Coordinates of C-alpha atoms and ligand atoms in Angstrom, one line a residue:
X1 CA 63.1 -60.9 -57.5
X2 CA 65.2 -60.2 -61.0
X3 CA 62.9 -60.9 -63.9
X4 CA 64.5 -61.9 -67.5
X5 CA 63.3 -59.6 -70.5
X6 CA 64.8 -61.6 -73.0
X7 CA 62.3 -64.3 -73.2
X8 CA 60.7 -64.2 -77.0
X9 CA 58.3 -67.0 -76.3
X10 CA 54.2 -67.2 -77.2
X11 CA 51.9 -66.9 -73.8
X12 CA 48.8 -67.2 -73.6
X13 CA 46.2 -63.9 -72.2
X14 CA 43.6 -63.5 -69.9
X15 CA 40.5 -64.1 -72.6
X16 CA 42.9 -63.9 -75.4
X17 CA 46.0 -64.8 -76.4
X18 CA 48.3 -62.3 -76.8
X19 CA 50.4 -64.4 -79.4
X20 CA 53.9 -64.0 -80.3
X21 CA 55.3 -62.8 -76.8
X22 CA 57.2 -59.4 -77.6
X23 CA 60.1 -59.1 -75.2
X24 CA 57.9 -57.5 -72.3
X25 CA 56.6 -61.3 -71.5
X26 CA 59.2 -62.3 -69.2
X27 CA 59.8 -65.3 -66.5
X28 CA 61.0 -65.0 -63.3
X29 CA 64.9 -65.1 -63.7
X30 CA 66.5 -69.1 -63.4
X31 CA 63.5 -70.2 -64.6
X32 CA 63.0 -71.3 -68.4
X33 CA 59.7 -73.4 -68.7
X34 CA 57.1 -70.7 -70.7
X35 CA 54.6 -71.1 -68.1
X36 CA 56.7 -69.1 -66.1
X37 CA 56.1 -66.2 -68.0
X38 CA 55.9 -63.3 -66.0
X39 CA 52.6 -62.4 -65.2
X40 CA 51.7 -58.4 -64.1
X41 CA 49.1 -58.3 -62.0
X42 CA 47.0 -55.1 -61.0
X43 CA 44.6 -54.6 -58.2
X44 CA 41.5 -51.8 -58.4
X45 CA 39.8 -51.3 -61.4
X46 CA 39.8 -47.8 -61.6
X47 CA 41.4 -45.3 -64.2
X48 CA 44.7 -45.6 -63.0
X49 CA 44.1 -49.5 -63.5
X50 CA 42.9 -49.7 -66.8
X51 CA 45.4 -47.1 -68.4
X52 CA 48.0 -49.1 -67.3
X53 CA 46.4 -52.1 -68.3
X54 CA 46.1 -51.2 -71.7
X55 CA 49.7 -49.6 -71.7
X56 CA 51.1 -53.5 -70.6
X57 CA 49.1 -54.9 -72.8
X58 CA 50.2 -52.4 -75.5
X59 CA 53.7 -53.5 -74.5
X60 CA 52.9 -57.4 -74.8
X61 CA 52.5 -58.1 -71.0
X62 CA 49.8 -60.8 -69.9
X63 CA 48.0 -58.7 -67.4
X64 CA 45.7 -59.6 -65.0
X65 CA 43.5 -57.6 -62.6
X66 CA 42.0 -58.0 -59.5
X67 CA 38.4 -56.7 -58.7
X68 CA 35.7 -56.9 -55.9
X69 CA 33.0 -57.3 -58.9
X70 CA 34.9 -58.1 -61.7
X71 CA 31.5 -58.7 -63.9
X72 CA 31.2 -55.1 -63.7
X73 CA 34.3 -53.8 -64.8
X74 CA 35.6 -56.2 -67.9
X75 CA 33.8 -54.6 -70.7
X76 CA 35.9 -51.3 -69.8
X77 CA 39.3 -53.1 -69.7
X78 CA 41.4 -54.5 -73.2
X79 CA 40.2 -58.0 -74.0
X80 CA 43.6 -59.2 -74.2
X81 CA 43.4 -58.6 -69.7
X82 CA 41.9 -60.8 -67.4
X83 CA 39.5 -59.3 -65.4
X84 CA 38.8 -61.9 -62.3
X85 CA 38.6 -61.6 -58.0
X86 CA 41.3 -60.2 -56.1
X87 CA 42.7 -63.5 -55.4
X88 CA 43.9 -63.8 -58.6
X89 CA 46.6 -61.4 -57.3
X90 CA 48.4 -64.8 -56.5
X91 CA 48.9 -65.8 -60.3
X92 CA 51.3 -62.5 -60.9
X93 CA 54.5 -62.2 -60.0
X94 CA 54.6 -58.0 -59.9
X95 CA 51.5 -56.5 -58.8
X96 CA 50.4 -52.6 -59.0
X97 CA 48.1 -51.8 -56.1
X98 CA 46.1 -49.4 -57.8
X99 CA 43.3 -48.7 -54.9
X100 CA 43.2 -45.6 -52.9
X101 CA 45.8 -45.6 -49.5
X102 CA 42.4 -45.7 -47.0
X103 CA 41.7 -48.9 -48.3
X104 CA 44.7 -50.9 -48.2
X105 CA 43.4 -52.6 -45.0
X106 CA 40.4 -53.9 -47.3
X107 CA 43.3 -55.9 -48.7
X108 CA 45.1 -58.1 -46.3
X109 CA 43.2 -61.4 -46.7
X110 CA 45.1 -61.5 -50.2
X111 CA 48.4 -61.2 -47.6
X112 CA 49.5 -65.0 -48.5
X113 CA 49.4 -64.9 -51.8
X114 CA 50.9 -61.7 -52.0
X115 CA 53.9 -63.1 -50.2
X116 CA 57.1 -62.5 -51.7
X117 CA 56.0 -60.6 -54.6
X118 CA 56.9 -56.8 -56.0
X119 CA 54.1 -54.8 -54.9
X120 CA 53.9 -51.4 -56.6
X121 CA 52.2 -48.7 -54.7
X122 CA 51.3 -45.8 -57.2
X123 CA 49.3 -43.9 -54.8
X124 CA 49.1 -40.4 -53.9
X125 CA 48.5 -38.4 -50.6
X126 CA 45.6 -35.8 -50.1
X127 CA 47.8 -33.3 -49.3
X128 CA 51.7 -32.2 -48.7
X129 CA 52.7 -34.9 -45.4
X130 CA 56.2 -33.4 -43.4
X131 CA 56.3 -36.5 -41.6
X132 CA 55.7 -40.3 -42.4
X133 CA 54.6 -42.8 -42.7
X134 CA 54.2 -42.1 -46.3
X135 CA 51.3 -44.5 -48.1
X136 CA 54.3 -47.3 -49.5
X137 CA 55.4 -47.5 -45.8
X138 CA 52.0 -48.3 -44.4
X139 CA 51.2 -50.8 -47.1
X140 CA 54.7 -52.0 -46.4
X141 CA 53.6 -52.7 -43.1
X142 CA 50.4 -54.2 -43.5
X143 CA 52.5 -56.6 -45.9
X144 CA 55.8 -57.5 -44.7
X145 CA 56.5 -60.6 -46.3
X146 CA 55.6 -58.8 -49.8
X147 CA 58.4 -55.8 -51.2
X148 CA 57.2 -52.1 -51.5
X149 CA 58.8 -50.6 -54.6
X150 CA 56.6 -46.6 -54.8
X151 CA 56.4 -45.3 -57.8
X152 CA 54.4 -44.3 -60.9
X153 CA 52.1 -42.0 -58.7
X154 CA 53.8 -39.1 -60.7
X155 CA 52.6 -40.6 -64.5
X156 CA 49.0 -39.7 -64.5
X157 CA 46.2 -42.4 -66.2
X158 CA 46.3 -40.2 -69.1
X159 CA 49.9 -40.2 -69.9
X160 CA 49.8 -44.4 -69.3
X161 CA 47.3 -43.9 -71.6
X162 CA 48.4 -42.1 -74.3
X163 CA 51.9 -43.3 -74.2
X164 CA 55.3 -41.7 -72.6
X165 CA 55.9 -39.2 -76.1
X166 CA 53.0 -37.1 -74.0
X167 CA 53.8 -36.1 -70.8
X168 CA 57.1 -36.5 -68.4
X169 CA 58.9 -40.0 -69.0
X170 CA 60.1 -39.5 -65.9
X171 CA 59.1 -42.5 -63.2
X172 CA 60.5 -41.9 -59.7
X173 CA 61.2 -44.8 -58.0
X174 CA 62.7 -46.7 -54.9
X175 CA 62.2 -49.2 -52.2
X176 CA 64.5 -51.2 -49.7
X177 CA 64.6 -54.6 -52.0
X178 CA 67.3 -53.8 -55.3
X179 CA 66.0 -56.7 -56.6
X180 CA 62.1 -55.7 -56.7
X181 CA 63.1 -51.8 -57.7
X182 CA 64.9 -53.3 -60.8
X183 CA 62.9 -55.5 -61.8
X184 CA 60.1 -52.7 -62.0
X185 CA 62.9 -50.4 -63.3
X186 CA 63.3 -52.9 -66.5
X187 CA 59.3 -53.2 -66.5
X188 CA 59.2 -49.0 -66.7
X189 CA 61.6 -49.3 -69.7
X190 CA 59.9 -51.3 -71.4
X191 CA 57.1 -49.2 -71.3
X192 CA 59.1 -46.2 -72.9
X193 CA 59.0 -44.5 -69.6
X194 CA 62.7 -43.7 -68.0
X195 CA 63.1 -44.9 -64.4
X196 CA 64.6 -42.5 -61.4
X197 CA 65.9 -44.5 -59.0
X198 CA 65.3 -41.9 -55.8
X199 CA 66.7 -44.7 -53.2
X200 CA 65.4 -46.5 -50.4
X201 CA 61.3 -46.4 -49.3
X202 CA 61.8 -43.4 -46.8
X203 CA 62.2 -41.4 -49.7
X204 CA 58.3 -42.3 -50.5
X205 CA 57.2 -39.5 -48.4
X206 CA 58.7 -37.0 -50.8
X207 CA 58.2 -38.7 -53.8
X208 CA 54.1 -38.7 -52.8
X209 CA 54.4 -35.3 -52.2
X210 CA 55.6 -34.2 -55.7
X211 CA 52.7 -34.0 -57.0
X212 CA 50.7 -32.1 -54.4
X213 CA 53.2 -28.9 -55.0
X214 CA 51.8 -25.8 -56.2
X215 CA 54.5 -23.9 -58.3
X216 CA 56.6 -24.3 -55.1
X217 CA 59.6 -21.9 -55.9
X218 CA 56.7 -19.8 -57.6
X219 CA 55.5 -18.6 -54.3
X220 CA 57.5 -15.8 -52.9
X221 CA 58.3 -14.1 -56.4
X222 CA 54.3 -14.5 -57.3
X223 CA 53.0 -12.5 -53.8
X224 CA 56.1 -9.9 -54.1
X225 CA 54.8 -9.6 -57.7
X226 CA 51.4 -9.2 -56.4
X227 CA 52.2 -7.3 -53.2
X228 CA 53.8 -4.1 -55.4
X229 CA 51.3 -4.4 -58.0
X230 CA 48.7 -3.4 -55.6
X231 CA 51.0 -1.0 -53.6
X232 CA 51.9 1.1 -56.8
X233 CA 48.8 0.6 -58.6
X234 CA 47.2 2.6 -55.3
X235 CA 49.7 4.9 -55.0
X236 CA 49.2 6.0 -58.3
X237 CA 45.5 6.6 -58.1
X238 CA 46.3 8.6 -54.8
X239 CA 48.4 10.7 -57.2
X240 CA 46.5 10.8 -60.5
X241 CA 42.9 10.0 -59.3
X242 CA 42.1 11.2 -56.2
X243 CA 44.4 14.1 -55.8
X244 CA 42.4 16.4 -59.0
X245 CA 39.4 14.6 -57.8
X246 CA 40.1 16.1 -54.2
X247 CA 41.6 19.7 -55.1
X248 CA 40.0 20.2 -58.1
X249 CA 36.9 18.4 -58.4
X250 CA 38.2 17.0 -61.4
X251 CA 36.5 12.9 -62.7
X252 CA 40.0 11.0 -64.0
X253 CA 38.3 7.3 -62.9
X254 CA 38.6 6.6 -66.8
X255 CA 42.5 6.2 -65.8
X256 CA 42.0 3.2 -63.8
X257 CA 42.1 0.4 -66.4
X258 CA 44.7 1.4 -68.3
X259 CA 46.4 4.7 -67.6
X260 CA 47.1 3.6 -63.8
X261 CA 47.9 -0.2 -65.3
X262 CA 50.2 1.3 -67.2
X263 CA 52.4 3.2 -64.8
X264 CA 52.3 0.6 -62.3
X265 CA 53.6 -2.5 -64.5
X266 CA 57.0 -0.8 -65.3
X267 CA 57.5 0.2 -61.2
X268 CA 56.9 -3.2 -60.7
X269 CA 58.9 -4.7 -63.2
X270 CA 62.1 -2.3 -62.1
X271 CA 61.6 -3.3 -58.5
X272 CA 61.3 -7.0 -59.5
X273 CA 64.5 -6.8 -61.3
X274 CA 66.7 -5.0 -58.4
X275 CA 65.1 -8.2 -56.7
X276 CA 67.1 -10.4 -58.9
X277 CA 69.9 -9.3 -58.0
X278 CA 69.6 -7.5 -54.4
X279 CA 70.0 -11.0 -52.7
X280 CA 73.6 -11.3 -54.6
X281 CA 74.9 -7.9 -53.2
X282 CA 73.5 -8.8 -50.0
X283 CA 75.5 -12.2 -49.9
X284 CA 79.2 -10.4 -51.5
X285 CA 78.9 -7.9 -48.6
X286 CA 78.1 -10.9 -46.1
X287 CA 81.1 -13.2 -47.2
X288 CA 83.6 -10.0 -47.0
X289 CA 81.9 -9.3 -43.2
X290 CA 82.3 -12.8 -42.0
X291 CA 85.4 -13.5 -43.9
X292 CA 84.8 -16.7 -45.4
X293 CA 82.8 -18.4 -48.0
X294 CA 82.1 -21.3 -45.7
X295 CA 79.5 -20.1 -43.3
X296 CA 75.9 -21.1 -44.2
X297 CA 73.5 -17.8 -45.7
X298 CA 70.8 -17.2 -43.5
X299 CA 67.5 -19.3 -44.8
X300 CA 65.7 -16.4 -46.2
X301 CA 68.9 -15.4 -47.9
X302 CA 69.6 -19.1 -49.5
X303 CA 65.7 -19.1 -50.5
X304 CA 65.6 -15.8 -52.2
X305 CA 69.3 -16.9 -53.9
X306 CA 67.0 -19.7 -55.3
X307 CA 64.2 -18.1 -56.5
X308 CA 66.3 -15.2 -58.7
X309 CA 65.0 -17.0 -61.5
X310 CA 61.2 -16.5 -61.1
X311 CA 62.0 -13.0 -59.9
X312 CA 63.6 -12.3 -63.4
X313 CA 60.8 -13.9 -65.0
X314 CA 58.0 -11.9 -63.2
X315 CA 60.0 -8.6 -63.9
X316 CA 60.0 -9.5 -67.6
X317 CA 55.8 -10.1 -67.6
X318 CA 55.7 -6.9 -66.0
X319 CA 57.8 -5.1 -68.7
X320 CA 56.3 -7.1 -71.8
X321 CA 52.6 -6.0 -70.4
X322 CA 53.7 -2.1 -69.9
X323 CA 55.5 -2.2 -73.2
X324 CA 51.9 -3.8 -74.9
X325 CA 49.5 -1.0 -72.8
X326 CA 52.1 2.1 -74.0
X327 CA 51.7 0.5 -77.8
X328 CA 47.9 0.8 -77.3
X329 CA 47.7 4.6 -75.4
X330 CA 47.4 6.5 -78.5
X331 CA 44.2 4.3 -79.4
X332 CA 42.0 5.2 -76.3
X333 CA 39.5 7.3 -77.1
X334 CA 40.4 9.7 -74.4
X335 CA 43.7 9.9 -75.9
X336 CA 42.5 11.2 -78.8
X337 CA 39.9 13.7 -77.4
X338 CA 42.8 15.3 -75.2
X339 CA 44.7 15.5 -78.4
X340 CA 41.7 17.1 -80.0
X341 CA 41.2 19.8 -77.4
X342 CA 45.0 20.5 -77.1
X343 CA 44.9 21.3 -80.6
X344 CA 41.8 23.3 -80.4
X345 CA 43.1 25.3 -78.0
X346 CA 46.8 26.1 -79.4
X347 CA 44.4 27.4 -82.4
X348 CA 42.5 29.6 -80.4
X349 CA 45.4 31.2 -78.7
X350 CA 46.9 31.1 -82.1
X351 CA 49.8 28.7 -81.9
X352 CA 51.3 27.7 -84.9
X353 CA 54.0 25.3 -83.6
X354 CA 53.9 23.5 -80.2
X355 CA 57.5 21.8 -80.7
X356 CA 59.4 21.7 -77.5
X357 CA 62.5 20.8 -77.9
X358 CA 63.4 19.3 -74.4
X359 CA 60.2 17.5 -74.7
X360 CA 61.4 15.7 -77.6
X361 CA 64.5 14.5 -76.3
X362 CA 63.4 13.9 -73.6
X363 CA 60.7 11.5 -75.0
X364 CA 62.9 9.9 -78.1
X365 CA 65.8 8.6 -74.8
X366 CA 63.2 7.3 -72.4
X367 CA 61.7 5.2 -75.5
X368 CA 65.2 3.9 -76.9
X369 CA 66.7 3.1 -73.6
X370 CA 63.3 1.3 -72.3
X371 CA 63.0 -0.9 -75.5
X372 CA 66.8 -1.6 -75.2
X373 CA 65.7 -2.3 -71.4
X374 CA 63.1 -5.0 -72.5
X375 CA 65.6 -6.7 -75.1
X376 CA 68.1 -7.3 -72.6
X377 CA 65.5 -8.6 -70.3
X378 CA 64.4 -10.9 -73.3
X379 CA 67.4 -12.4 -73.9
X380 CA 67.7 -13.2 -70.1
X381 CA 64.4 -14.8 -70.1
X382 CA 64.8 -17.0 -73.0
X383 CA 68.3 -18.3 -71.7
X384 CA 66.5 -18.9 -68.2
X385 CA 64.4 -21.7 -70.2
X386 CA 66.6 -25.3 -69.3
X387 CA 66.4 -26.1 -73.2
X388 CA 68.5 -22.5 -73.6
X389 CA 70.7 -22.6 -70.7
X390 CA 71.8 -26.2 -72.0
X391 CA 73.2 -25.0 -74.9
X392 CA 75.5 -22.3 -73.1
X393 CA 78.7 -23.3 -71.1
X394 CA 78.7 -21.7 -67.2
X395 CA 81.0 -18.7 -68.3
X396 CA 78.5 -17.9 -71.1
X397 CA 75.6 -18.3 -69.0
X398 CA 77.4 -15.9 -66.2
X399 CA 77.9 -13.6 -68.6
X400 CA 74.4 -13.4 -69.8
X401 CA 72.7 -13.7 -66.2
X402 CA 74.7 -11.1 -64.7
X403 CA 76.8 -8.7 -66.8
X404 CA 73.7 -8.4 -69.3
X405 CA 71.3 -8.6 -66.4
X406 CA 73.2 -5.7 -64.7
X407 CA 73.1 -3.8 -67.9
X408 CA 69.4 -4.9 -68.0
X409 CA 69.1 -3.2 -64.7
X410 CA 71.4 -0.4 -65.5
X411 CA 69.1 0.7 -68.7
X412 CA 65.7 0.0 -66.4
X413 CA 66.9 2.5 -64.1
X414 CA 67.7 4.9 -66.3
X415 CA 64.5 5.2 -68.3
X416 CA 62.6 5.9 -65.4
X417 CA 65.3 8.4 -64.6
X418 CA 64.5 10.1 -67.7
X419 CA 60.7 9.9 -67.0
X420 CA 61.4 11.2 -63.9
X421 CA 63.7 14.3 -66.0
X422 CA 63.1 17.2 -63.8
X423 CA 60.0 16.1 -62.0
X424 CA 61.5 15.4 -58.7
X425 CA 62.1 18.9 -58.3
X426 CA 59.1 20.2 -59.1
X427 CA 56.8 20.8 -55.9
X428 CA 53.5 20.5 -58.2
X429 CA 54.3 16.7 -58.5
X430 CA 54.3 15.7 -54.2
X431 CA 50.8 15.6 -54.2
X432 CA 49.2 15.3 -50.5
X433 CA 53.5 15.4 -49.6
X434 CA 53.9 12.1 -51.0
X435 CA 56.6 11.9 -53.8
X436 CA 55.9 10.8 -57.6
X437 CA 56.3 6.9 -57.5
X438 CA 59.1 7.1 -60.1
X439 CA 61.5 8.5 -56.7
X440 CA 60.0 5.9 -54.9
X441 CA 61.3 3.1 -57.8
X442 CA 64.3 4.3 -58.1
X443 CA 65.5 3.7 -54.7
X444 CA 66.0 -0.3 -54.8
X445 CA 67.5 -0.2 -58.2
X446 CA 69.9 2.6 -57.4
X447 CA 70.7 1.0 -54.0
X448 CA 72.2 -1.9 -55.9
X449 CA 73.8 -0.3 -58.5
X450 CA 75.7 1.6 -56.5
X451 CA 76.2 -1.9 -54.2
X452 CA 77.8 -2.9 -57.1
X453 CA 79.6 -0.8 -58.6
X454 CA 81.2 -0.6 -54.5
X455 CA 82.2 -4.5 -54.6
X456 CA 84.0 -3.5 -57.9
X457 CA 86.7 -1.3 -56.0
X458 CA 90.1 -3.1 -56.5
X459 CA 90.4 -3.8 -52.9
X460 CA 87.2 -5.5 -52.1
X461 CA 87.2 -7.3 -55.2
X462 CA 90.2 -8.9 -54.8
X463 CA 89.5 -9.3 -50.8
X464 CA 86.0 -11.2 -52.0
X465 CA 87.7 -13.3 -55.2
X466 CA 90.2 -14.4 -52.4
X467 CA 87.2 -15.3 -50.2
X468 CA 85.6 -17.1 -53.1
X469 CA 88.5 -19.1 -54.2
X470 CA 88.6 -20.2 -50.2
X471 CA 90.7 -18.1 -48.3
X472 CA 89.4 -17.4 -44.9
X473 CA 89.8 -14.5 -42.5
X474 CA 90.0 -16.6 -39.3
X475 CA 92.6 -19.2 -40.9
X476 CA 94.8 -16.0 -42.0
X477 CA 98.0 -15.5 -40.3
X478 CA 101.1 -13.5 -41.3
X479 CA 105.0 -15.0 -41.0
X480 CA 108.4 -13.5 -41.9
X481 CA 109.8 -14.5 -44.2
X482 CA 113.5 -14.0 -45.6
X483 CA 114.9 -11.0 -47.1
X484 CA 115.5 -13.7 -50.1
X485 CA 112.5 -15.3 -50.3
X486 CA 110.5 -11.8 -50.3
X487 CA 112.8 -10.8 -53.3
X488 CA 112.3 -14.0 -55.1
X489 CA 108.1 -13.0 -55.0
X490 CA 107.0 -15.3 -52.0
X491 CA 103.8 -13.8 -50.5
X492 CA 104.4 -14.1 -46.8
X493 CA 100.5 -14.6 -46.2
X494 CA 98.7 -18.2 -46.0
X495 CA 95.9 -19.7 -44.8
X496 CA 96.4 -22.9 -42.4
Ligands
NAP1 P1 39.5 -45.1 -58.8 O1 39.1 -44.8 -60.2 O2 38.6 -44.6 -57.7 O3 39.7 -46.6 -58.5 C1 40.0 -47.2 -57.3 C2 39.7 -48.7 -57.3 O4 40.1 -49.3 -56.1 C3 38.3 -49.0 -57.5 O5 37.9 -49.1 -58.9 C4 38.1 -50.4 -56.8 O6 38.1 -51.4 -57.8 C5 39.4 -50.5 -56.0 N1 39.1 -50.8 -54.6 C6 39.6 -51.9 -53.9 N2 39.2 -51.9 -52.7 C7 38.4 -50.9 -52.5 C8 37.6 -50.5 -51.4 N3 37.6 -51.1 -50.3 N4 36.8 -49.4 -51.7 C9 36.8 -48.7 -52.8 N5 37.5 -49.1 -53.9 C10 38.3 -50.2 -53.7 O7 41.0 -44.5 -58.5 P2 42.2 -44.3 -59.5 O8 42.1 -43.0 -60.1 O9 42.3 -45.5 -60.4 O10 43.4 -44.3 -58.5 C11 43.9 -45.5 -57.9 C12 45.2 -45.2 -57.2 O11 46.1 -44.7 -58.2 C13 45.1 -44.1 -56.1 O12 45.9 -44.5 -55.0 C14 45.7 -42.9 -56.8 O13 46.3 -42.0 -55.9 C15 46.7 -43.5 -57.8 N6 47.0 -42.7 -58.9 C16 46.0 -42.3 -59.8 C17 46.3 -41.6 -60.9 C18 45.2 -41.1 -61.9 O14 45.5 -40.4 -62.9 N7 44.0 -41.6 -61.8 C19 47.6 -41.1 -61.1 C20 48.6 -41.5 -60.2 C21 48.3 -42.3 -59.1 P3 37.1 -52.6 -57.6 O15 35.7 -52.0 -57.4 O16 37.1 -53.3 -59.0 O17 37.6 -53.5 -56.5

């Protein structure tokens, strides 16, 4: 079916008349009599029906929709739609099946004068199907003589409602007829959505399963996230809680909420961000091992490859949170009682000056390196955002992902080093044997620092750009060549 969209001529409505026919009243292509008008037609009378009613309406179709008791429904649709029975499906020449899946078998008797029509199936699944058949291929079944185009199950009633500048323009769409898909492809544009043409009808199983996904690629760095919070955040109150509860019978449960939070955000956030780019390492060492670019990653290695992204992100939520709780330390009151007593007690024992001047070193570099630490991670999160990356060609984008996510890395590490100062040598700090958590941090980042700054040796570098730009290990071989040709500068290695 190809439908013409030029037509500018008047048709009449359902209980109206729509008058002037804008250009969405179109006739079935060949055809130029104005009763031919293309007619849309829409079966259920639910809200998926009568936001798309009004939205065709809005756009100057003649719609009319099919009900079990239309009496009921017509008061709740635009006067300019014709509310009648289901069999009025046979006046329309594209129809929407807007009913639910489990009920499509409630609709066969309209099979003959459904015959040879577009039928649009906007239906969604109850949840994520791996194998078909998806909802379009059963209804294509049950009407053979009719073609299935799927689509519009990812525009919600609201956004048919309130127009495409709210919500995704995006329509996915496909079905084995070209014909029917286009013709609903021309109908979608004139609705000021923007059509996605996803293929044949098998790809209806994936396209119904869009919009059952729950932050898909969120997963794995969301539990990893969630996983280390709880790890470090009970580590910590092993160290700072119950170890002076233990030997000393000391109360520090008033650390919990925010002291503990506090020390466990950044651990997290440094782990996360070796994370980012542990998977990288991993995959340079692999290619150099196997010698070629061209042998698939294992699937955990591809998945974590692709989810670098929300790793980065979750690493920078974890960093923006402990750089908001160290802002607010000083304004605890327990803060300032310590600070009280601290200073009643240097004026007891008659301490004038308490300035150390380690201390303050120590304290002004683990501040300036950790802010510098959170711009860079800034700056990668903002150029992560599709709008950003956009704007930067791939070399820029490289150069912001990796060399400044390195040095984001790089300055991560080292203001927990400078936490750490002297600490992992003092036996005071291995409470119950277990090292402070800043050693236990460390270990990841440092792991793929070092990784790194290994692959940038001059000979596996230039062994792993050689691998990158193709050249295989197994394809190698070695040939003589001339004393000439080896003066003139010919290598005398190839690949075959
Ligand atoms: P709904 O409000 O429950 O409407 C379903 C309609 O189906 C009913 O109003 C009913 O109209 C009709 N129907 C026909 N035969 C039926 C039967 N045997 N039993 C019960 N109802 C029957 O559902 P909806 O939200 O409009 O959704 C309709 C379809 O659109 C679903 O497949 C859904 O997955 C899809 N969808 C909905 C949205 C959304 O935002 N709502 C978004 C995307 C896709 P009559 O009583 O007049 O016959």
């Amino acid at each position: 079916m190809s439908l013409d969209f030029d037509s500018d001529t008047p048709v009449k409505g359902g209980s109206g008349t729509v008058g002037r026919c804008s250009p969405c009243n179109r006739r079935v292509a060949g055809s130029s009599s104005p009763s031919d008008a293309l007619v849309i037609g829409i079966l259920g009378t639910g809200d998926f029906s009568r936001s798309l009613a009004r939205r065709l309406v809005a756009c100057g179709c003649r719609v009319v929709v099919g009900s079990r008791t239309p009496s009921r429904f017509v008061a709740l649709f635009p006067e300019e739609a014709e509310v009648t029975h289901m069999e009025a499906a046979n006046q329309a020449d594209l129809v929407f099946v807007a009913v639910y899946p489990e009920h499509y078998s409630t609709l066969v008797h309209l099979k003959p004068a459904l015959a040879g029509k577009a039928l649009v199936d906007v239906s969604n699944g109850l949840q994520i199907k791996q194998e078909g058949p998806s909802n379009a291929q059963q209804l294509a079944d049950l009407f053979p003589e009719s073609s299935v185009v799927k689509g519009f199950n990812t525009t919600s009633a609201w956004t048919l409602q309130a127009g495409p500048r709210d919500g995704s323009r995006q329509v996915l769409l496909c079905s084995d007829d070209q014909m029917a898909k286009s013709s609903v492809m021309q109908l979608c544009r004139r609705m000021g959505f923007i059509p996605v043409d996803m293929g044949l009808l098998s790809s209806s199983l994936e396209i119904e399963n869009l919009p059952l996904y729950l932050f898909p690629s969120w997963r794995t760095p969301i539990i990893c996230t969630l996983a280390l919070f709880i790890f470090f955040y009970l580590y910590n109150s092993v160290h700072e809680v119950l170890h002076p509860y233990i030997t000393g019978g000391k109360n520090k449960l008033y650390k919990l909420p925010i002291e503990i939070v506090n020390v466990t955000f950044p651990s997290v956030a440094l782990v996360m961000l070796a994370l980012v780019y542990l998977p990288g390492v991993i995959a340079a060492f692999l290619q150099l091992w196997r010698g070629t670019k061209y042998t698939r990653f294992p699937d955990w290695l591809d998945h974590w490859l692709t989810r670098r992204k929300q790793f980065g992100l979750c690493s920078f939520l974890c960093a923006a949170l402990h750089a908001v709780y160290s802002l607010c330390l000083p304004m605890r009151k327990s803060a300032r009682f310590q600070l009280l007593n601290k200073a009643f007690e240097q004026v007891k024992a008659g301490n004038a000056d308490s300035w150390v001047e380690a201390d303050v070193w120590r304290m002004e570099l683990y501040l300036s390196v950790g802010i510098m630490a959170l711009g860079l991670l800034s700056l990668l999160a903002v150029t992560s955002l599709p709008s950003v990356a956009n704007t930067v060609n791939w070399r820029e984008f490289t150069f912001i992902q990796s060399t400044l996510g390195y040095c984001a890395l790089f300055m991560g590490t080292l203001h927990t080093l400078i936490f750490g100062w002297d600490r992992a040598f003092l036996a005071a700090q291995y409470h119950f044997g277990l090292p402070p958590t800043f050693l236990l941090v460390l270990i990841l980042p440092l792991t793929v620092l070092l990784s790194r700054l290994a692959l940038f040796l001059p000979c596996v570098n230039h062994r792993l750009r050689q691998i990158r730009r193709g050249w295989e290990k197994s394809r190698h071989i070695r040939f003589t060549l001339s004393s000439e040709d080896c003066f003139n500068g010919l290598e005398n290695v190839s690949n075959v």
